[in-house]
mmCIF file of C-alpha atoms in Angstrom:
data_model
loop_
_atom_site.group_PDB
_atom_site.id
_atom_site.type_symbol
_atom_site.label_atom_id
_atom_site.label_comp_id
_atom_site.label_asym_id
_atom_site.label_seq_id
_atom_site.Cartn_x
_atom_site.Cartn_y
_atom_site.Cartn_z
ATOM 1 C CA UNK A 588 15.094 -7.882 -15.791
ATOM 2 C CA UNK A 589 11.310 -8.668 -17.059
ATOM 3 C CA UNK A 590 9.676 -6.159 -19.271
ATOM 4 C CA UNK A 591 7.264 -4.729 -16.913
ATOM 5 C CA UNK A 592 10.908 -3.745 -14.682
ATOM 6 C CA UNK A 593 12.160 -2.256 -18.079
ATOM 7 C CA UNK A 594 8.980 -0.772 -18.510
ATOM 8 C CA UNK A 595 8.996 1.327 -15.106
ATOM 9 C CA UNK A 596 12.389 1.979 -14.940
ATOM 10 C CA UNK A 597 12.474 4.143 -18.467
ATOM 11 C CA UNK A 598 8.949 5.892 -17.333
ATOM 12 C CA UNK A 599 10.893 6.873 -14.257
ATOM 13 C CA UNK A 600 13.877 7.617 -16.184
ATOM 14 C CA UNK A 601 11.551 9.873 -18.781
ATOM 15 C CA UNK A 602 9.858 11.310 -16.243
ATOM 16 C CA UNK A 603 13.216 12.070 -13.839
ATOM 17 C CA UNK A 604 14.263 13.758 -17.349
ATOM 18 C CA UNK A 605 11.429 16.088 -17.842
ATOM 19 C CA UNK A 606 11.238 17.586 -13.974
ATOM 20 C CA UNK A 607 15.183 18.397 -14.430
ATOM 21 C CA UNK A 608 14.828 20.108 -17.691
ATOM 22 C CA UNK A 609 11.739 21.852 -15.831
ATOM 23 C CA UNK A 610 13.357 22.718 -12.377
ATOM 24 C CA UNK A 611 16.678 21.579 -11.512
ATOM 25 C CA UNK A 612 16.261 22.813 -7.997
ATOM 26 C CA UNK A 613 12.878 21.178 -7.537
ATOM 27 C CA UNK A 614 14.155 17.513 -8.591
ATOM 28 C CA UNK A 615 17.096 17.825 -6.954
ATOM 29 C CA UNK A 616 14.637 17.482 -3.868
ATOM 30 C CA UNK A 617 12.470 14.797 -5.196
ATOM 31 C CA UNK A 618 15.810 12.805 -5.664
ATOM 32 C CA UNK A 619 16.681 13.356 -1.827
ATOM 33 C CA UNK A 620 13.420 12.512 -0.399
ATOM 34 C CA UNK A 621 13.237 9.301 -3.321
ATOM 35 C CA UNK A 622 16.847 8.176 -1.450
ATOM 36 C CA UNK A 623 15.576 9.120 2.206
ATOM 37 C CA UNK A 624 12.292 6.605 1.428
ATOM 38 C CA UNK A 625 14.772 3.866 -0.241
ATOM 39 C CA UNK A 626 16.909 3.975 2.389
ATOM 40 C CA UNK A 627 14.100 4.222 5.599
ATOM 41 C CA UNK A 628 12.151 1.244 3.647
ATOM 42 C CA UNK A 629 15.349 -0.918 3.236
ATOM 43 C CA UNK A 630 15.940 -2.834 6.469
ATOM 44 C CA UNK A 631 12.168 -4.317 5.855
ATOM 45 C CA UNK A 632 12.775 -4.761 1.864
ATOM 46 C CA UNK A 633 15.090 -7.233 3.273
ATOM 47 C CA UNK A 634 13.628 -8.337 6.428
ATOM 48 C CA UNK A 635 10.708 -9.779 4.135
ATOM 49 C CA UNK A 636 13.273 -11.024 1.429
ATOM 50 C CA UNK A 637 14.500 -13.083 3.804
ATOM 51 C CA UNK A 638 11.445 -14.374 5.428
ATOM 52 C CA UNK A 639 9.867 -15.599 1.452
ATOM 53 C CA UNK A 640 13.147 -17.347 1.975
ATOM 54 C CA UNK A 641 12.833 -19.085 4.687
ATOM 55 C CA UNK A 642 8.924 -19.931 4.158
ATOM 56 C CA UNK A 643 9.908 -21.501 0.576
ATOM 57 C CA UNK A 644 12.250 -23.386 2.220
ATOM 58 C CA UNK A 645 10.978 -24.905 5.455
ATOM 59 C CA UNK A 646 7.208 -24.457 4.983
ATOM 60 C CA UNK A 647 5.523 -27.243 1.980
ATOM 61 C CA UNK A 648 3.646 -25.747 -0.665
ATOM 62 C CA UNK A 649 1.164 -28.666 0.491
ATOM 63 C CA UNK A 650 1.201 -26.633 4.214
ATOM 64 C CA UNK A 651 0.435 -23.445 2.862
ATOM 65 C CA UNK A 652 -2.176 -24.451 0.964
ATOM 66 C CA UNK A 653 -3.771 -26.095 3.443
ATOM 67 C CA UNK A 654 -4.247 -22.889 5.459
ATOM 68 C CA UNK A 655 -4.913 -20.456 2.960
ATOM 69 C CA UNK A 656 -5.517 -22.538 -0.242
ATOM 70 C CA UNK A 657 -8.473 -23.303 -1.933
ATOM 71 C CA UNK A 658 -9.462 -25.951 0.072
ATOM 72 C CA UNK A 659 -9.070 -23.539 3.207
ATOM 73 C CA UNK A 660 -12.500 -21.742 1.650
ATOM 74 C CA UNK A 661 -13.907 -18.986 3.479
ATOM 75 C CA UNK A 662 -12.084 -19.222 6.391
ATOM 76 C CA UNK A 663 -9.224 -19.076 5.300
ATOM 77 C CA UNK A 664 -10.188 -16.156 3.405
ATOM 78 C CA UNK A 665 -11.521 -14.718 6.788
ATOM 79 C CA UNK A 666 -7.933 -15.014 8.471
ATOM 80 C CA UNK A 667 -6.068 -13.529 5.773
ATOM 81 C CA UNK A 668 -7.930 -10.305 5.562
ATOM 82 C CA UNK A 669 -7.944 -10.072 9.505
ATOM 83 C CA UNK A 670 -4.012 -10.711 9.695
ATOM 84 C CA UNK A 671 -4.179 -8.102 6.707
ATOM 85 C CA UNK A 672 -6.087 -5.318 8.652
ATOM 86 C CA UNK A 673 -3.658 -5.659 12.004
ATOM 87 C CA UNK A 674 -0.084 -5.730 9.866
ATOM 88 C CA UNK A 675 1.556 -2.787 9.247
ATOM 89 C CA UNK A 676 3.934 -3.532 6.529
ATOM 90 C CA UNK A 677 4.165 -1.316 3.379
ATOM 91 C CA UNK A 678 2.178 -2.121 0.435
ATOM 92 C CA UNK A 679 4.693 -1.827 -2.050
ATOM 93 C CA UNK A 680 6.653 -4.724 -0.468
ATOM 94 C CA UNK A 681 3.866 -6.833 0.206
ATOM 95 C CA UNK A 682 3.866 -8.164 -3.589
ATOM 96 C CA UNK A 683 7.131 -10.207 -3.838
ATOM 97 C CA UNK A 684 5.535 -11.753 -0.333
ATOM 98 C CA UNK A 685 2.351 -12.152 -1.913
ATOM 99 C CA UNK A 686 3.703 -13.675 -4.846
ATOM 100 C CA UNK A 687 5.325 -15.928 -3.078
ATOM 101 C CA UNK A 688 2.664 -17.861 -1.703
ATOM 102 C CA UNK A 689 0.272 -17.412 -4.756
ATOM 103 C CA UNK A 690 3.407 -19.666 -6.586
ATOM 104 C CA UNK A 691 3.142 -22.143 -3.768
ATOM 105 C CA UNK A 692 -0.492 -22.699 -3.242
ATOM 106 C CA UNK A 693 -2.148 -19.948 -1.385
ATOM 107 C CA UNK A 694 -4.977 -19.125 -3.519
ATOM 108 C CA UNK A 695 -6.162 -16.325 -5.739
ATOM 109 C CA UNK A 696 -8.751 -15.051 -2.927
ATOM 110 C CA UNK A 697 -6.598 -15.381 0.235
ATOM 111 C CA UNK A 698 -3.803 -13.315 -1.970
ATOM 112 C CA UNK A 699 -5.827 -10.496 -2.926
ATOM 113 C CA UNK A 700 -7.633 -10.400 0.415
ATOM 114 C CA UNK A 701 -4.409 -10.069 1.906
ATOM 115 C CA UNK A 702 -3.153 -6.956 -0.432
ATOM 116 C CA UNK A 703 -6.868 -5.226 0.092
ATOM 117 C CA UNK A 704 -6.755 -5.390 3.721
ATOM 118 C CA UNK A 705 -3.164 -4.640 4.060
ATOM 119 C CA UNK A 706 -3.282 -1.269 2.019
ATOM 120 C CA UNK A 707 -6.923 -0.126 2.569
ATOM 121 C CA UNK A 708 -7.116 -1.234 6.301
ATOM 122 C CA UNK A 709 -4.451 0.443 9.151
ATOM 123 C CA UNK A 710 -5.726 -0.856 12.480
ATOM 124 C CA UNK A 711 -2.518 0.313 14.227
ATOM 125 C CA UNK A 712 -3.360 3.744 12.233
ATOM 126 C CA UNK A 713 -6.856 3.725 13.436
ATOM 127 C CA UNK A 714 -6.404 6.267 16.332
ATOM 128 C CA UNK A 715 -4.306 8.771 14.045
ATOM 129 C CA UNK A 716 -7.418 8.817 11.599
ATOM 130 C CA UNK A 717 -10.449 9.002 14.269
ATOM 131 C CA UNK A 718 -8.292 12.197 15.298
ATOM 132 C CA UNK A 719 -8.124 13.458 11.929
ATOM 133 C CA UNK A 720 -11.567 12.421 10.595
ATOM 134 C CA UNK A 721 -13.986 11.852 13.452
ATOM 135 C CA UNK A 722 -14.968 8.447 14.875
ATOM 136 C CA UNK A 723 -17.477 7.921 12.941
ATOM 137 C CA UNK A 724 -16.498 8.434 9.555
ATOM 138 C CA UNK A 725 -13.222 6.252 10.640
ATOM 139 C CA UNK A 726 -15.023 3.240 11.991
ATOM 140 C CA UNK A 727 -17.496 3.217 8.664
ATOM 141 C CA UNK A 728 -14.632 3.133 6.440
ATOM 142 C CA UNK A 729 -12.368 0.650 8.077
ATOM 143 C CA UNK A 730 -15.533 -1.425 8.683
ATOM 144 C CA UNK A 731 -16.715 -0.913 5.366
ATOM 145 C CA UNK A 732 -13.753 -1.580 4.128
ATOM 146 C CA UNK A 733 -12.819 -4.890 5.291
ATOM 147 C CA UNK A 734 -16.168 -6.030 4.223
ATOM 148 C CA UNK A 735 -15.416 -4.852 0.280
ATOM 149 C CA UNK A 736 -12.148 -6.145 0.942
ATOM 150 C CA UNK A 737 -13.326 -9.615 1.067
ATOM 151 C CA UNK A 738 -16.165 -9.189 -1.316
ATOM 152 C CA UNK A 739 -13.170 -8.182 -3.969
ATOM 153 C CA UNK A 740 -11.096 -11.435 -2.684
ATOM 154 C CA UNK A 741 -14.249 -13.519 -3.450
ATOM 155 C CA UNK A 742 -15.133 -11.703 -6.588
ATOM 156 C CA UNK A 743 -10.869 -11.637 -7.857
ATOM 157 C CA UNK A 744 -11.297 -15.728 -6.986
ATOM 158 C CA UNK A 745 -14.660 -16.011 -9.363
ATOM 159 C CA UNK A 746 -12.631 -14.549 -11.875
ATOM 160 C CA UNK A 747 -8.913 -15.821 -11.931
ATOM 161 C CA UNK B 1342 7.624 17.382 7.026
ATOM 162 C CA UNK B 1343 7.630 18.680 10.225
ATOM 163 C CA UNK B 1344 9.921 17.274 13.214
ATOM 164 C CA UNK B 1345 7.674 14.867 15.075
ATOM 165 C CA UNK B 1346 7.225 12.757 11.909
ATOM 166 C CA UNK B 1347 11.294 13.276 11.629
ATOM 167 C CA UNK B 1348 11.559 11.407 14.961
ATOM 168 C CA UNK B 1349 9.308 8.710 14.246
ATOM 169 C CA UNK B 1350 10.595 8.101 11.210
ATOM 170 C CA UNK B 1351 14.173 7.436 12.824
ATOM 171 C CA UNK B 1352 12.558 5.127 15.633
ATOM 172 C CA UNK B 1353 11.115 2.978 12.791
ATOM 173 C CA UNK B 1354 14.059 2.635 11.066
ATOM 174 C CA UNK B 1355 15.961 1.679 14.451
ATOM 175 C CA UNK B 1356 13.275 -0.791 15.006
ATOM 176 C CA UNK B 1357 13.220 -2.292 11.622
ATOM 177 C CA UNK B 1358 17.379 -2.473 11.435
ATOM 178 C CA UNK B 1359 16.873 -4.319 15.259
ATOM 179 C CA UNK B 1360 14.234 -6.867 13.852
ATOM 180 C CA UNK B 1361 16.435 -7.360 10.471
ATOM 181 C CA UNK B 1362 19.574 -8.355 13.008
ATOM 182 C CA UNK B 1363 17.050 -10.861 14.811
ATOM 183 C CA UNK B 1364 15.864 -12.282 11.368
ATOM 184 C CA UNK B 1365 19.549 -12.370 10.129
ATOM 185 C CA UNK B 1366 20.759 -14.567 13.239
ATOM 186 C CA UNK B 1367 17.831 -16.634 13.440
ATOM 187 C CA UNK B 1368 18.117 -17.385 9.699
ATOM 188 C CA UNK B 1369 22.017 -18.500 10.263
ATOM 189 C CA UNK B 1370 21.098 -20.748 13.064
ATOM 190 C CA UNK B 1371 18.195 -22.601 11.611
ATOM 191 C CA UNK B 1372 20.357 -22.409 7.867
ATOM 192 C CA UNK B 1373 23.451 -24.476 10.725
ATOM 193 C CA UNK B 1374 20.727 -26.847 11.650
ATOM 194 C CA UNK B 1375 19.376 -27.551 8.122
ATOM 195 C CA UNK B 1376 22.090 -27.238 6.002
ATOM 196 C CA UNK B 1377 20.032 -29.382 2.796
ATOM 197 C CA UNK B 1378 17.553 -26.005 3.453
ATOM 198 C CA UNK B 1379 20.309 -23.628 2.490
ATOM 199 C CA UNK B 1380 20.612 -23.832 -1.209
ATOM 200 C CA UNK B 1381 16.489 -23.371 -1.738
ATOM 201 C CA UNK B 1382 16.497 -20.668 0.993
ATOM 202 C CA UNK B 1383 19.349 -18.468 -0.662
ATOM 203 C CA UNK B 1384 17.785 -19.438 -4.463
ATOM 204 C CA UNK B 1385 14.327 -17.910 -3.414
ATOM 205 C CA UNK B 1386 15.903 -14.711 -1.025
ATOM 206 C CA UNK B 1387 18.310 -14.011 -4.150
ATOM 207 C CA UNK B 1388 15.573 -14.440 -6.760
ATOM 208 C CA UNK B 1389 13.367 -11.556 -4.755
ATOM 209 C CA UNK B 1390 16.248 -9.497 -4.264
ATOM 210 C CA UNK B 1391 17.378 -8.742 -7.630
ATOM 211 C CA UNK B 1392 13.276 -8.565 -9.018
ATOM 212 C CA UNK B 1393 13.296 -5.133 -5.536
ATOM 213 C CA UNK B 1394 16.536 -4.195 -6.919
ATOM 214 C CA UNK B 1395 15.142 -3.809 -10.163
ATOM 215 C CA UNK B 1396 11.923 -2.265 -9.734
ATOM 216 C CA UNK B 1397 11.959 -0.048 -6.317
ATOM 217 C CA UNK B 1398 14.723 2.670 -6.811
ATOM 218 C CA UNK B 1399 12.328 3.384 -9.778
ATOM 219 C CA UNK B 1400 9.113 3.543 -7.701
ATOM 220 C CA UNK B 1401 11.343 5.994 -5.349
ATOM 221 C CA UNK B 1402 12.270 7.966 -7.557
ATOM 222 C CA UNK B 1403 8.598 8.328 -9.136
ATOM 223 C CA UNK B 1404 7.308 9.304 -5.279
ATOM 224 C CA UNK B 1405 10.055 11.761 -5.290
ATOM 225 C CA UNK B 1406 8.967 13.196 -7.803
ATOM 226 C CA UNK B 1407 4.945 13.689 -7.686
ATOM 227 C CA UNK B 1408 5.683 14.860 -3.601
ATOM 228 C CA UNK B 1409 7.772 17.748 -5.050
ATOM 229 C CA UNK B 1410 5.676 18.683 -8.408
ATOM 230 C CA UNK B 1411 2.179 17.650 -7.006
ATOM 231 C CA UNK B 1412 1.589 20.729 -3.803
ATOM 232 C CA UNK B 1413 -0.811 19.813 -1.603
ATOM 233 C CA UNK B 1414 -3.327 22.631 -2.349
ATOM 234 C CA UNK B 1415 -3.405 21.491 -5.989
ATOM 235 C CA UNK B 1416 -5.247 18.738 -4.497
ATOM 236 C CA UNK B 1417 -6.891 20.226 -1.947
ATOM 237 C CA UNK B 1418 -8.275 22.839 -3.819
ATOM 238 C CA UNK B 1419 -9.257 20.738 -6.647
ATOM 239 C CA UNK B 1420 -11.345 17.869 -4.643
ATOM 240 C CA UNK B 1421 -12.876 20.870 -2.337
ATOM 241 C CA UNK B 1422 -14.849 22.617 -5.390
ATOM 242 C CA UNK B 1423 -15.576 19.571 -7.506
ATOM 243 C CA UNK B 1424 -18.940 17.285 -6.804
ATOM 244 C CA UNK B 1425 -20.547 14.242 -9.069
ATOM 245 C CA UNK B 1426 -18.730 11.633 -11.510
ATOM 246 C CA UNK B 1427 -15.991 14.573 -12.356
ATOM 247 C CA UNK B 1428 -15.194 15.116 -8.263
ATOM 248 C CA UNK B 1429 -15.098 10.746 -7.968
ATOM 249 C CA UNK B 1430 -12.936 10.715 -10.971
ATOM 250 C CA UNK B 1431 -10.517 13.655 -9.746
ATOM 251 C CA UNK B 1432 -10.475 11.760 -5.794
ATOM 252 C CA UNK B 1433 -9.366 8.535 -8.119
ATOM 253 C CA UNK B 1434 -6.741 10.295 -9.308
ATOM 254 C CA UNK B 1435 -5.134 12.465 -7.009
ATOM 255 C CA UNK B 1436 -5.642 9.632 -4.380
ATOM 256 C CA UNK B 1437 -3.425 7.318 -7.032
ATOM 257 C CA UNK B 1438 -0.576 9.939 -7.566
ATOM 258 C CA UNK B 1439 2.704 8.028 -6.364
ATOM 259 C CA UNK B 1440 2.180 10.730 -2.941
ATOM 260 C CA UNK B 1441 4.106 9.177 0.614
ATOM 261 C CA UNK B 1442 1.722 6.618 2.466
ATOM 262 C CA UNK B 1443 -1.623 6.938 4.000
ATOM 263 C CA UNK B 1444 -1.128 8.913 7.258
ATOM 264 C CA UNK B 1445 -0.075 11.900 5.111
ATOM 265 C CA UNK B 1446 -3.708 11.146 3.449
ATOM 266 C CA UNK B 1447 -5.504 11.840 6.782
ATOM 267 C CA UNK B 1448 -4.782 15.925 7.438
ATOM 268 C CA UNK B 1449 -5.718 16.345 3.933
ATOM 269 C CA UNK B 1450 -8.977 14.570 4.133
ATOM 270 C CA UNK B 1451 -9.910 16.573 7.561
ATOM 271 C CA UNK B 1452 -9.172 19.790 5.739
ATOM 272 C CA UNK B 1453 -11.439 18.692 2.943
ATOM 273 C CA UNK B 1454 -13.942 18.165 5.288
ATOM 274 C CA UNK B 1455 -13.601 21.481 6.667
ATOM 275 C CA UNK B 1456 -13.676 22.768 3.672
ATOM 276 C CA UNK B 1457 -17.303 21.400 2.943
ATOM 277 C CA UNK B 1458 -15.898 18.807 0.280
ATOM 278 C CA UNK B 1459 -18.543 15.760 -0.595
ATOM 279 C CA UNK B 1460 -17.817 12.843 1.779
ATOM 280 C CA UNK B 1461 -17.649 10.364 -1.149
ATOM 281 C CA UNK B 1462 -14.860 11.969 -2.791
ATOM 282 C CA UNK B 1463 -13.089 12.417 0.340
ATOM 283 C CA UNK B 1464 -13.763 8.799 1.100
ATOM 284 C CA UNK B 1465 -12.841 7.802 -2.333
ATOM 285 C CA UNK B 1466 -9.848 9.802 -2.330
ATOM 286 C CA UNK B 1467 -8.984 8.680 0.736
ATOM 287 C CA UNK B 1468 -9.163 4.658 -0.402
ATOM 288 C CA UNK B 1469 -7.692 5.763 -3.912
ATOM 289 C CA UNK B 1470 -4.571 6.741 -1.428
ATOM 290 C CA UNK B 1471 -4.476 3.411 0.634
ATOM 291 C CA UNK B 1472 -5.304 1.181 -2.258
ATOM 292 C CA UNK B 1473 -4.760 2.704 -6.032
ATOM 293 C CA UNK B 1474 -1.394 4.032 -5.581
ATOM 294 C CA UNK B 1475 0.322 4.433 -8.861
ATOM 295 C CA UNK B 1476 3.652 2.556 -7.339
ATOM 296 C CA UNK B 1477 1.809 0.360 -5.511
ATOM 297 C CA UNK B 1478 -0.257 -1.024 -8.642
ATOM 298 C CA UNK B 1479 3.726 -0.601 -11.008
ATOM 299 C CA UNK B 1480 4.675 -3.357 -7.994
ATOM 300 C CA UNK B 1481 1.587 -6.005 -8.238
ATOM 301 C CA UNK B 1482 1.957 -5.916 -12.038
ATOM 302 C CA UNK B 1483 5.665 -7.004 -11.801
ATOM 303 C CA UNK B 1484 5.127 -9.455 -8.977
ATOM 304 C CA UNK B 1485 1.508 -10.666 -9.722
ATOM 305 C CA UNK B 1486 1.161 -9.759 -13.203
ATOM 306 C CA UNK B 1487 -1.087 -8.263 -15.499
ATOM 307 C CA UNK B 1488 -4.179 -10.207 -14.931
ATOM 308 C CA UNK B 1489 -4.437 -10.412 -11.375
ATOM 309 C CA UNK B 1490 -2.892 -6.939 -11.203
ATOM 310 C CA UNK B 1491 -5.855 -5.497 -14.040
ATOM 311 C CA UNK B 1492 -8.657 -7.179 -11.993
ATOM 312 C CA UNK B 1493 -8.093 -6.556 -8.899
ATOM 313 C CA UNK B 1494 -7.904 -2.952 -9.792
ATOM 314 C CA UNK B 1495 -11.334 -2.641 -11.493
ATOM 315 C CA UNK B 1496 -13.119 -4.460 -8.649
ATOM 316 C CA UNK B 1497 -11.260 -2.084 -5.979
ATOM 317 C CA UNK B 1498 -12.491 0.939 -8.063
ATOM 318 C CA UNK B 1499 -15.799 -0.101 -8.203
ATOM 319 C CA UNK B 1500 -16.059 -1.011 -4.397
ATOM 320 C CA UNK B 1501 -14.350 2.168 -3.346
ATOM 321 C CA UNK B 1502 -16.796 4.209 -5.296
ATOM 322 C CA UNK B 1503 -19.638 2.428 -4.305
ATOM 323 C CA UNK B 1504 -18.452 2.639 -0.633
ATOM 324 C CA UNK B 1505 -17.837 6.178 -0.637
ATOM 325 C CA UNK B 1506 -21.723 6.805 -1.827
ATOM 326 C CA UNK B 1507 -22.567 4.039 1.096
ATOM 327 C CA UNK B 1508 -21.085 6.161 3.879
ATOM 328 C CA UNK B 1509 -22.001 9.516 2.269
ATOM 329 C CA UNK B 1510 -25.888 7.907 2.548
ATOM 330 C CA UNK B 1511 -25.529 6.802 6.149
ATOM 331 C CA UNK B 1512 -23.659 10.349 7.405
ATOM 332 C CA UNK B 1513 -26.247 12.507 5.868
ATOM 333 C CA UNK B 1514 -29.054 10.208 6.769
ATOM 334 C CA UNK B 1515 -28.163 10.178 10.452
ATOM 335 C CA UNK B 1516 -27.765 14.072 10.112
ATOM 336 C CA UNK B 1517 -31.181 14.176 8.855
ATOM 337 C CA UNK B 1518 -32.484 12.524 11.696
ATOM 338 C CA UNK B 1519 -30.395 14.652 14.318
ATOM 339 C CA UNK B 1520 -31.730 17.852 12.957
ATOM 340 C CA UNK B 1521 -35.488 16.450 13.129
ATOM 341 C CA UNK B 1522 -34.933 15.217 16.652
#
């Protein structure tokens, strides 16, 4: 285990600690729904386990980085952050995926376009929030959004 | 949660358990085929594995948490009554609280709007949600580390902010106009 894992798991721990000495009843419920989320997010923790797998192992880091490497530029920056916006994967196990290429020569900009796209943008959520929010106010910030999303890619690639 | 989410909720899971079984097979066929592929491919799967195993129960366990402690009209109260750098700043944070995914982010925004809240905050709370997560950002650090996890943060706060002041402009400008017209 790396610090940073050590580091989250006694925050949680700490944390856990301080809501039961607070309200037994209260984290006995946060406890449920925290094992109802582990257990509905499983089956794609490891569907995208295994597909890092397989992409290490059949697809060259010299492949990779062809499409969404340095060299790949703009455009490849372009199809990241459109592949971002349509997938509908959670965030939170996007990283090990994302790491994964960034190791094997996707670059910096493709990477974090990727992440800002994916969590900002929900294409497949889109109707849901033009319900909620109006059409208008929707569009703008999905729109908006994947524009930003690439100006932070560029901007994360200036500076890394 | 109410029972329609309840129901979608177990079709995901069916459909995610289905595609897992397809990615399974297909991974022991193509493993057959390539068998000089199999000790990289289980290496790298393993690797991942234990680095979830050790960080998500965690992250679960801190969304458990904040979805009991943190009530929804904390929030909604809060970002309704509170304008200017203090009302971005509070839509920051209550958007990063470790609180369920985005679609839970969209009834609370429309009720802010009701409720006559600034647009910026509620777009800024609403990006905060999709984008700042506490768990979310706990993840990138272990997986991407600090740098790439630090900057990528500070950029996405600046562009949220400056996009939620961007579509605040445009909304009330086009009102503007209606109302002349």
């Amino acid at each position: 285990m790396n610090v940073t894992a050590i580091f989250i798991n006694i925050f949680s721990l700490l944390l856990l600690l301080i809501a039961f000495i607070k309200d037994r009843k209260k984290t006995k419920q946060a406890l449920k729904i925290a094992l109802k989320s582990f257990i509905a997010i499983l089956p794609m923790v490891l569907i995208i386990i295994i597909l890092i797998g397989l992409l290490l192992s059949f697809v060259s880091s010299s492949d990779i980085s062809t499409i969404i490497g340095e060299q790949s530029g703009f455009s490849g920056v372009l199809i990241v952050a459109l592949f971002g916006s349509v997938m509908h994967i959670p965030s939170l196990i996007s990283f090990p995926l994302a790491a994964s290429v960034l190791k094997n020569g996707a670059s910096v900009m493709a990477v974090a376009a990727f992440i800002t796209t994916l969590t900002m943008i929900g294409l497949l959520m889109l109707p849901l929030e033009i319900k909620e929010l109006g059409k208008k106010m929707a569009l703008l910030r999905n729109g908006l959004s994947f524009v930003f999303a690439i100006l932070i890619a560029l901007l994360m690639g200036a500076v890394l | 949660m109410n029972k329609e989410s309840q129901q979608k909720q177990k079709k995901t899971f069916k459909r995610d358990v289905a595609i897992l079984m397809i990615v399974l097979l297909v991974t022991v066929i193509l493993s057959s085929f390539f068998p000089d592929k199999r000790p990289e491919l289980i290496n790298v799967s393993w690797g991942f594995l234990i680095e979830m195993a050790a960080i998500l129960p965690a992250v679960m366990i801190l969304m458990g948490l904040f979805a009991v402690f943190v009530p929804k009209d904390t929030i909604v109260n809060h970002l309704g009554e509170t304008s200017g750098i203090k009302g971005i700043a509070l839509a920051l944070f209550f958007g990063a609280l470790p609180t369920g995914p985005l679609y839970l982010a969209f009834p609370l925004a429309a009720v802010l709007i009701k409720k006559g809240a600034r647009i910026s905050n509620i777009i800024v709370f609403l990006s905060a949600w999709a984008c700042i997560k506490i768990p979310q950002e706990m993840m990138e650090l272990q997986f991407l580390g600090v740098k790439f996890m630090a900057a990528r943060l500070v950029l996405t706060i600046v562009f949220v902010i400056v996009m939620g002041l961007i579509i605040e402009g445009l909304l009330e400008w086009e009102e503007k106009k209606f109302n002349k017209n």
